[in-house]
Short mmCIF file of C-alpha atoms and ligand atoms in Angstrom, two decimals:
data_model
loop_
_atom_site.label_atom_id
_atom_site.label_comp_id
_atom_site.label_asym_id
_atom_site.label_seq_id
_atom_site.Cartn_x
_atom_site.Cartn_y
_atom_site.Cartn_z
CA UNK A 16 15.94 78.61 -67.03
CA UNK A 17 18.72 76.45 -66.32
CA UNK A 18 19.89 75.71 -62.96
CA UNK A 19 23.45 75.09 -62.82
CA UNK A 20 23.83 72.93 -59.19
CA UNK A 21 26.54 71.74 -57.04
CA UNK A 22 25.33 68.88 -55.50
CA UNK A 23 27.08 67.56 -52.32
CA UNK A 24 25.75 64.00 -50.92
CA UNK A 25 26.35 61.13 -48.97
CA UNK A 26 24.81 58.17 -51.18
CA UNK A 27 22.74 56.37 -49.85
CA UNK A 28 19.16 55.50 -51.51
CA UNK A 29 17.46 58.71 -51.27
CA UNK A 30 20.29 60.36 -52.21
CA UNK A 31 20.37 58.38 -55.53
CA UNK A 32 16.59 58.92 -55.95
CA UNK A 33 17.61 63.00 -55.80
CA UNK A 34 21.02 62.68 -57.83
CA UNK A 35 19.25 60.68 -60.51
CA UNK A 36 16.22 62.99 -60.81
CA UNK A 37 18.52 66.27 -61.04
CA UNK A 38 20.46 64.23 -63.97
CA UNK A 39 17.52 63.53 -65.81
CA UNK A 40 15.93 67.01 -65.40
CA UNK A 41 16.36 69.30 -68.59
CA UNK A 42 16.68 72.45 -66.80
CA UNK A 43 19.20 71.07 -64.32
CA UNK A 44 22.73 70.92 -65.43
CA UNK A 45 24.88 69.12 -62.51
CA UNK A 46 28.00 70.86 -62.92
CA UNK A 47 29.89 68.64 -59.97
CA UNK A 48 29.15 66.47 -56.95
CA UNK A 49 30.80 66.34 -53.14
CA UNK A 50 30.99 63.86 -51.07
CA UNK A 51 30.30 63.78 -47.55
CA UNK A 52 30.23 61.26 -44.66
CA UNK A 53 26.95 60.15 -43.13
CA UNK A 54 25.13 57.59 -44.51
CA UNK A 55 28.27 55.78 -45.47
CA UNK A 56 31.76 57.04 -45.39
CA UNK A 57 33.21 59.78 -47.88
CA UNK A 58 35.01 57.26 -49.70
CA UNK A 59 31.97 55.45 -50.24
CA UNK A 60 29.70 58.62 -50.82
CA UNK A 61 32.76 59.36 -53.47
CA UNK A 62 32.18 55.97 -55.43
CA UNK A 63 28.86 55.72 -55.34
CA UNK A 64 28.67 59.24 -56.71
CA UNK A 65 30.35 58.36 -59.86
CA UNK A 66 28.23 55.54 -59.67
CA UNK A 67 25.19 57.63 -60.18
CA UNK A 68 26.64 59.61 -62.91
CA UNK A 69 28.07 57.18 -65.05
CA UNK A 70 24.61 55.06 -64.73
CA UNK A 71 23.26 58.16 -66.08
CA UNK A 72 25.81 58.53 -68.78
CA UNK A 73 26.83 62.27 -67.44
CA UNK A 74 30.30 63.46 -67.00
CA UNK A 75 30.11 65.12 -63.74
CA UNK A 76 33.40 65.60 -61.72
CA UNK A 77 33.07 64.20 -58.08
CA UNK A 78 35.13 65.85 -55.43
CA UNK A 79 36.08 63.88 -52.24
CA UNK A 80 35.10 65.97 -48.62
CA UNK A 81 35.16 65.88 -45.34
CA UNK A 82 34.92 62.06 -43.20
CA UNK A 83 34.16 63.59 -40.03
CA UNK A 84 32.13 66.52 -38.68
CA UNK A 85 33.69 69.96 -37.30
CA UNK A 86 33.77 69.64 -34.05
CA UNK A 87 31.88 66.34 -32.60
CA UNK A 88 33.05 62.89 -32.39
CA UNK A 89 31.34 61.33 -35.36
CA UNK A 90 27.87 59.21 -35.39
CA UNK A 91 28.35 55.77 -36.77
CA UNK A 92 27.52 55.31 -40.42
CA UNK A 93 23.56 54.61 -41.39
CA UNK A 94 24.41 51.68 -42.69
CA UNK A 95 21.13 49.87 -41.23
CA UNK A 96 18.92 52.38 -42.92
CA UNK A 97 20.74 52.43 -46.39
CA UNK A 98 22.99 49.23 -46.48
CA UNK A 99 26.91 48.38 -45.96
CA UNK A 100 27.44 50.11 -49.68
CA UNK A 101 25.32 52.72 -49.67
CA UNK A 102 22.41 51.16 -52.16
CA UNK A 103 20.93 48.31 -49.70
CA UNK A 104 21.65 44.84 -50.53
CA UNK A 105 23.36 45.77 -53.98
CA UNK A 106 27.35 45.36 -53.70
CA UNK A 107 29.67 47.28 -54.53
CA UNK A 108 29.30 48.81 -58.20
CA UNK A 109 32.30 49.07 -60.05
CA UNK A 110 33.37 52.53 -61.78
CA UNK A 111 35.35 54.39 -64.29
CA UNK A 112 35.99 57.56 -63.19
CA UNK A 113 38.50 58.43 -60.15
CA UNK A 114 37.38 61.55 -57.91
CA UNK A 115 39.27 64.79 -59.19
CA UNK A 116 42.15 66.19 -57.35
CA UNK A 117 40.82 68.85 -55.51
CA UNK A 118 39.04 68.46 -52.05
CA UNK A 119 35.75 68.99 -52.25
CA UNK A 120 35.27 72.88 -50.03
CA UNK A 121 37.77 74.49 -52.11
CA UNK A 122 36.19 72.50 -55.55
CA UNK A 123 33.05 74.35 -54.09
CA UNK A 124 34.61 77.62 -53.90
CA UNK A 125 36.24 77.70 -56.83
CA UNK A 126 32.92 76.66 -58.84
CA UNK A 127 31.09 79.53 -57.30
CA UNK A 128 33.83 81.96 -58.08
CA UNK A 129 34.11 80.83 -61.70
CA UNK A 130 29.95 81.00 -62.16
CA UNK A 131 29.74 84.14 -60.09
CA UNK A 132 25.48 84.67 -59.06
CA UNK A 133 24.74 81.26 -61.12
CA UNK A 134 25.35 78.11 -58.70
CA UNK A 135 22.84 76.89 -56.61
CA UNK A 136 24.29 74.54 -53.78
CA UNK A 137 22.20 71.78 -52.69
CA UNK A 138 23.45 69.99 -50.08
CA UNK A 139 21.63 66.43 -49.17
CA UNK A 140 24.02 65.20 -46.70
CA UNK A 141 25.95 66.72 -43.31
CA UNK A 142 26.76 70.34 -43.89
CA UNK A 143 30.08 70.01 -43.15
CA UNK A 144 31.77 70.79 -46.61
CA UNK A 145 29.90 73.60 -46.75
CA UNK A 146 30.67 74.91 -43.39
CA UNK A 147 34.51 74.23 -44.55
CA UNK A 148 33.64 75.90 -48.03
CA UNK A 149 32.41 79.40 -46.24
CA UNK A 150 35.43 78.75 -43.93
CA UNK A 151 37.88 78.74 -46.89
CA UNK A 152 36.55 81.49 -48.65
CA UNK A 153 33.49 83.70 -47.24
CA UNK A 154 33.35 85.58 -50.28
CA UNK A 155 30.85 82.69 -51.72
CA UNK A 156 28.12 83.83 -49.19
CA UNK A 157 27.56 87.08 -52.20
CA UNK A 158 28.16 85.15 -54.74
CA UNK A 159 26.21 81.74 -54.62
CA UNK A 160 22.44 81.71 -56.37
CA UNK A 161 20.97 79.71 -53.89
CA UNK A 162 21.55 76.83 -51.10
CA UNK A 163 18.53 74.75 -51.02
CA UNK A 164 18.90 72.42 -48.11
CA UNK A 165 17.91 68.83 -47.48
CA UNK A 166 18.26 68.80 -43.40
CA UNK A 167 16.46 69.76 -40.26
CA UNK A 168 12.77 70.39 -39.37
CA UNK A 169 11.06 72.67 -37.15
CA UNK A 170 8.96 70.62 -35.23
CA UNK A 171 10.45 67.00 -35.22
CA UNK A 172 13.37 64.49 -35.93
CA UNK A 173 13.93 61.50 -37.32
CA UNK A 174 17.28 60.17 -35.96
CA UNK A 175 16.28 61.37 -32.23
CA UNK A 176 13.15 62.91 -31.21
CA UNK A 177 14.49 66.65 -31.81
CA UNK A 178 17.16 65.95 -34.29
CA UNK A 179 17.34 65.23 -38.37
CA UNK A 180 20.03 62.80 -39.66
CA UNK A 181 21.98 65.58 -41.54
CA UNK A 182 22.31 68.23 -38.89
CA UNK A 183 22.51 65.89 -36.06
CA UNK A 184 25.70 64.36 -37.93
CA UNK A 185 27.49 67.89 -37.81
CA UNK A 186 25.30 70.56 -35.87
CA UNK A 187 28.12 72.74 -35.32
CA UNK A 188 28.81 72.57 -39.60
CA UNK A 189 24.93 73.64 -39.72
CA UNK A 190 24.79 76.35 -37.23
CA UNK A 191 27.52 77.83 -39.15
CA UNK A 192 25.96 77.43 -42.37
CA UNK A 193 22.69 79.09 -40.82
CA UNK A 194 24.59 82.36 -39.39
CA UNK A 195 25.96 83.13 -43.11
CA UNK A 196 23.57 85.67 -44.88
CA UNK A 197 23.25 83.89 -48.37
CA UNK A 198 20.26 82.57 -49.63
CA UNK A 199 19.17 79.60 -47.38
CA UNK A 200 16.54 77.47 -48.13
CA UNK A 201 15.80 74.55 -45.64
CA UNK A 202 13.86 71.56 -46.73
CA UNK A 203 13.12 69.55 -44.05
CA UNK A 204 11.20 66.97 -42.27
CA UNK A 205 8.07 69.11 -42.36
CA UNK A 206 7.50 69.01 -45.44
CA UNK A 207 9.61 65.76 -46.66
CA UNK A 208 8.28 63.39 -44.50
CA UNK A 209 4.74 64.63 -46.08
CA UNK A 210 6.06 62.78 -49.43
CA UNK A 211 6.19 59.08 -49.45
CA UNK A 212 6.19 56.89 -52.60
CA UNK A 213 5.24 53.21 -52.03
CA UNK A 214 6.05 49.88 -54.00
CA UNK A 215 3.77 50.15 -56.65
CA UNK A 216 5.25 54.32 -57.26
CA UNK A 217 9.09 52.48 -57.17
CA UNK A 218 7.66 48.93 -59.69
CA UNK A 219 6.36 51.50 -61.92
CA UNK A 220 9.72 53.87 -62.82
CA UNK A 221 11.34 50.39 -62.99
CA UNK A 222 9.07 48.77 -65.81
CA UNK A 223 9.13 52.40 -67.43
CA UNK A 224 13.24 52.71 -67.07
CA UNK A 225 14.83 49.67 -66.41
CA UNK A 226 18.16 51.34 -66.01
CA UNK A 227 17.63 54.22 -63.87
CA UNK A 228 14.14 53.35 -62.55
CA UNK A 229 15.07 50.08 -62.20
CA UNK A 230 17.95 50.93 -60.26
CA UNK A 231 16.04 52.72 -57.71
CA UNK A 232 14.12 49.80 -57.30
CA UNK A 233 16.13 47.33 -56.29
CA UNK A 234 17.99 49.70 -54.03
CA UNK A 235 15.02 51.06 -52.13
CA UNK A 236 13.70 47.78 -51.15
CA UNK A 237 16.16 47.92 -47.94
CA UNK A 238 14.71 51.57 -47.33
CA UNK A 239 11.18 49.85 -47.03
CA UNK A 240 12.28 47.42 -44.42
CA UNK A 241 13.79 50.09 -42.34
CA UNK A 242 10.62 52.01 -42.80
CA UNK A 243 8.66 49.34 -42.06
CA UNK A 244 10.15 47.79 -38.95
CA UNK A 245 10.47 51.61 -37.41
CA UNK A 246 7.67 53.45 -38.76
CA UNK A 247 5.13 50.45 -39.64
CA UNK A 248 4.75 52.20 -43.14
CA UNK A 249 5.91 50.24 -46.35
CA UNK A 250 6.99 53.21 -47.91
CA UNK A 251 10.34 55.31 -48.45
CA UNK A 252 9.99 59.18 -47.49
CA UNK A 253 11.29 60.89 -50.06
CA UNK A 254 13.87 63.27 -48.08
CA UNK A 255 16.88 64.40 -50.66
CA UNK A 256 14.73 64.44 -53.94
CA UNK A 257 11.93 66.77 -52.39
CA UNK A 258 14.54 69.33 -52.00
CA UNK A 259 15.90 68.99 -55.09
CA UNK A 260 12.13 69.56 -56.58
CA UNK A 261 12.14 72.34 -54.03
CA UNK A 262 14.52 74.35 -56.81
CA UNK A 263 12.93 73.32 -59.85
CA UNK A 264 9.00 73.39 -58.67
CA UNK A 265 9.15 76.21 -55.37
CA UNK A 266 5.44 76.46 -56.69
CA UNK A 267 4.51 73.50 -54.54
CA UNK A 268 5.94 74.26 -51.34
CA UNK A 269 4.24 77.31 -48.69
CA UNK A 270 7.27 78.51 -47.03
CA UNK A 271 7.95 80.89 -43.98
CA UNK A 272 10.95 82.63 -43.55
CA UNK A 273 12.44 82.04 -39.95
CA UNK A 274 16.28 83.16 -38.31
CA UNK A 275 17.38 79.82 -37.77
CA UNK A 276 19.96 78.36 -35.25
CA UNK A 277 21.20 74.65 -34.35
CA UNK A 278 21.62 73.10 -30.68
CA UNK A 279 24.55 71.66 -30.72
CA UNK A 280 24.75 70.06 -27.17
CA UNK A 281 22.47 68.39 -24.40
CA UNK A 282 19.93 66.47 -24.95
CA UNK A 283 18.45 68.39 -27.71
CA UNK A 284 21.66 68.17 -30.35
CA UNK A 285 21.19 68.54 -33.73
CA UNK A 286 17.52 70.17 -33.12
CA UNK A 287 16.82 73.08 -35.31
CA UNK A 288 15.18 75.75 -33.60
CA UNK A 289 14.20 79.27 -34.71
CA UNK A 290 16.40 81.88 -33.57
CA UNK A 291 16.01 85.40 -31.58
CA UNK A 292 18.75 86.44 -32.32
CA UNK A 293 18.55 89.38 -34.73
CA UNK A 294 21.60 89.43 -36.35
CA UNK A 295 21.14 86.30 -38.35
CA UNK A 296 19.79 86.45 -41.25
CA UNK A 297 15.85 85.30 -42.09
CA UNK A 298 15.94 82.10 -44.11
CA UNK A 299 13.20 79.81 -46.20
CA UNK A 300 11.31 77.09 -44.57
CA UNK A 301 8.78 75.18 -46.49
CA UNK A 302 6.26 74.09 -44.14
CA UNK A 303 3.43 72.81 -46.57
CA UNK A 304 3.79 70.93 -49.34
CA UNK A 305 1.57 69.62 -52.63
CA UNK A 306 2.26 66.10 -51.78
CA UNK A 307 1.01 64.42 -55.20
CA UNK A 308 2.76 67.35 -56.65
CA UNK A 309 6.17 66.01 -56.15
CA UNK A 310 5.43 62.66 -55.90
CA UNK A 311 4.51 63.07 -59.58
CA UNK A 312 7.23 65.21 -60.84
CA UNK A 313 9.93 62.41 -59.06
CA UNK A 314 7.92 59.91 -61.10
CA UNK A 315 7.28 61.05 -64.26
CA UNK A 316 11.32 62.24 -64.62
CA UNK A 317 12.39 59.05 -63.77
CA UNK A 318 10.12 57.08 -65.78
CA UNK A 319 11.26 59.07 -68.92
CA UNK A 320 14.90 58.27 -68.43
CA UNK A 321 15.97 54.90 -69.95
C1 BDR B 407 18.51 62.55 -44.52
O1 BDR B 407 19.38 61.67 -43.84
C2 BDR B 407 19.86 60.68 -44.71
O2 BDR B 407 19.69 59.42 -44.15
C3 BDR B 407 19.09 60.81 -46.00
O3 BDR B 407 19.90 60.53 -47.12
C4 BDR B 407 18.63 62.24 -46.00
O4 BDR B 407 19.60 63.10 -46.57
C5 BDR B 407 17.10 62.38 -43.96
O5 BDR B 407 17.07 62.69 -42.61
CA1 CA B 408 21.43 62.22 -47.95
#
């Protein structure tokens, strides 16, 4: 089966690692990428978007979104946990392509109107395109495949105690994307801080595929000293590729199925919680993981790319 996926991203290393994966992946056709403020600005995510697709030699049109959230004054770029450009220490990389001429929610909408029942959305940065896709046209809710989720986490954070990156960057974008009933499936810090591939996992994709591997490599170095120096693990938690694996390889994930609402003031913004409330709509949470499992399957696709 082929999995025809939007993909909308704010790249940023892990980001890449996920991007690159999906382009490799023979059942994965990447039919367009978003952009999205967060780890670097949209302009930024925008480049290094067609960054990641030309390295991989695929045409995929990028579509510029959203540089700030909904409602909340933005965060400040996570530029000391992914680097001024996005890819650690590397500079700027220069591109071809230009991003198309369509903003990114209504490039969204009109994808999932012209595939009706066939996208799956997979969104690896703040949900705010896709809270501004749903707002622009809520007809996609019954006609999207899927929305497999890199963001949130039951039980922890990452960027504050309560809160992950992605939703804490636009909670008010995720609550709204959690209240739609369409297919919602959250990957998040239960289960993706579980995976974590280590130097000799990132020297070994390189010497197998200089190019794409290789790429990776270099660039995740700065994600090891951030892990390092705030975790005291040299390793990279593999965040945006685990829930890209979560839509080719569901078999190695348990999930639970849980309402699901965001805080999105206090002390507590950005957490996401499980909801009473029983008019929204149940949605998956993978709370176990086969660890090697998808360590593995990252690996192996990116060590037979080139
Ligand atoms: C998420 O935040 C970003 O820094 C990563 O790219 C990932 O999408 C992890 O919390
Ligand atoms: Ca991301």
């Amino acid at each position: 089966m082929t999995h025809k996926i939007i993909i909308d991203t704010d790249p940023g290393i892990d980001d890449a690692m996920a991007i690159l994966y999906a382009a490799l992946h023979p059942d994965i056709e990447i039919i367009g990428m978003t952009s999205v403020f967060g780890n670097v600005t949209s302009d930024i995510a925008a480049r290094n978007a067609i960054v990641l697709a030309e390295r991989a030699q695929q045409a995929i049109p990028v579509a510029k979104g959203a540089d700030k959230p909904l409602v909340q004054t933005p965060n400040p770029v996570s530029d000391y946990v992914h680097g001024v450009e996005g890819f650690g220490d590397m500079p700027a990389q220069a591109i071809s392509a230009q991003p198309v001429d369509e903003p990114a929610h209504e490039f969204i909408c009109r994808l999932i109107n012209e595939n009706p029942g066939e996208i799956t959305l997979c969104p690896i940065g703040p949900l705010t395109n896709i809270a501004l896709a749903l707002r622009h046209d809520p007809s996609i809710a019954d006609k999207v495949k899927d929305v497999v989720i890199m963001g949130g986490g039951l039980d922890r954070g990452n960027v504050t105690d309560h809160a992950e990156a992605n939703i804490w960057n636009d909670p008010h974008a995720a609550d709204a994307v959690f209240a739609a009933s369409w297919p919602v499936t959250m990957v998040g810090l239960d289960v993706t801080t579980q995976v974590i591939c280590h130097p000799p996992d990132f020297a070994r994709i390189a010497a197998a595929s200089p190019v794409l591997g290789g790429f990776l490599n270099e660039a995740v170095q700065y994600y090891f000293k951030f892990y390092e120096s705030h975790y005291g693990v040299l390793g990279s938690q593999m965040h945006d590729p685990t829930a890209v694996i979560a839509i080719t390889d569901p078999q190695y994930f348990t999930i639970e199925n849980h309402a699901l609402e965001v805080i999105v003031d206090g002390a507590r913004i950005g957490q996401t919680i499980r909801s009473a409330d029983p008019s929204r709509p149940k949605h998956k949470v993978p709370m176990g993981v086969d660890i090697d499992g998808v360590k593995q399957r990252f690996l192996t696709m990116i060590e037979t790319g080139f």
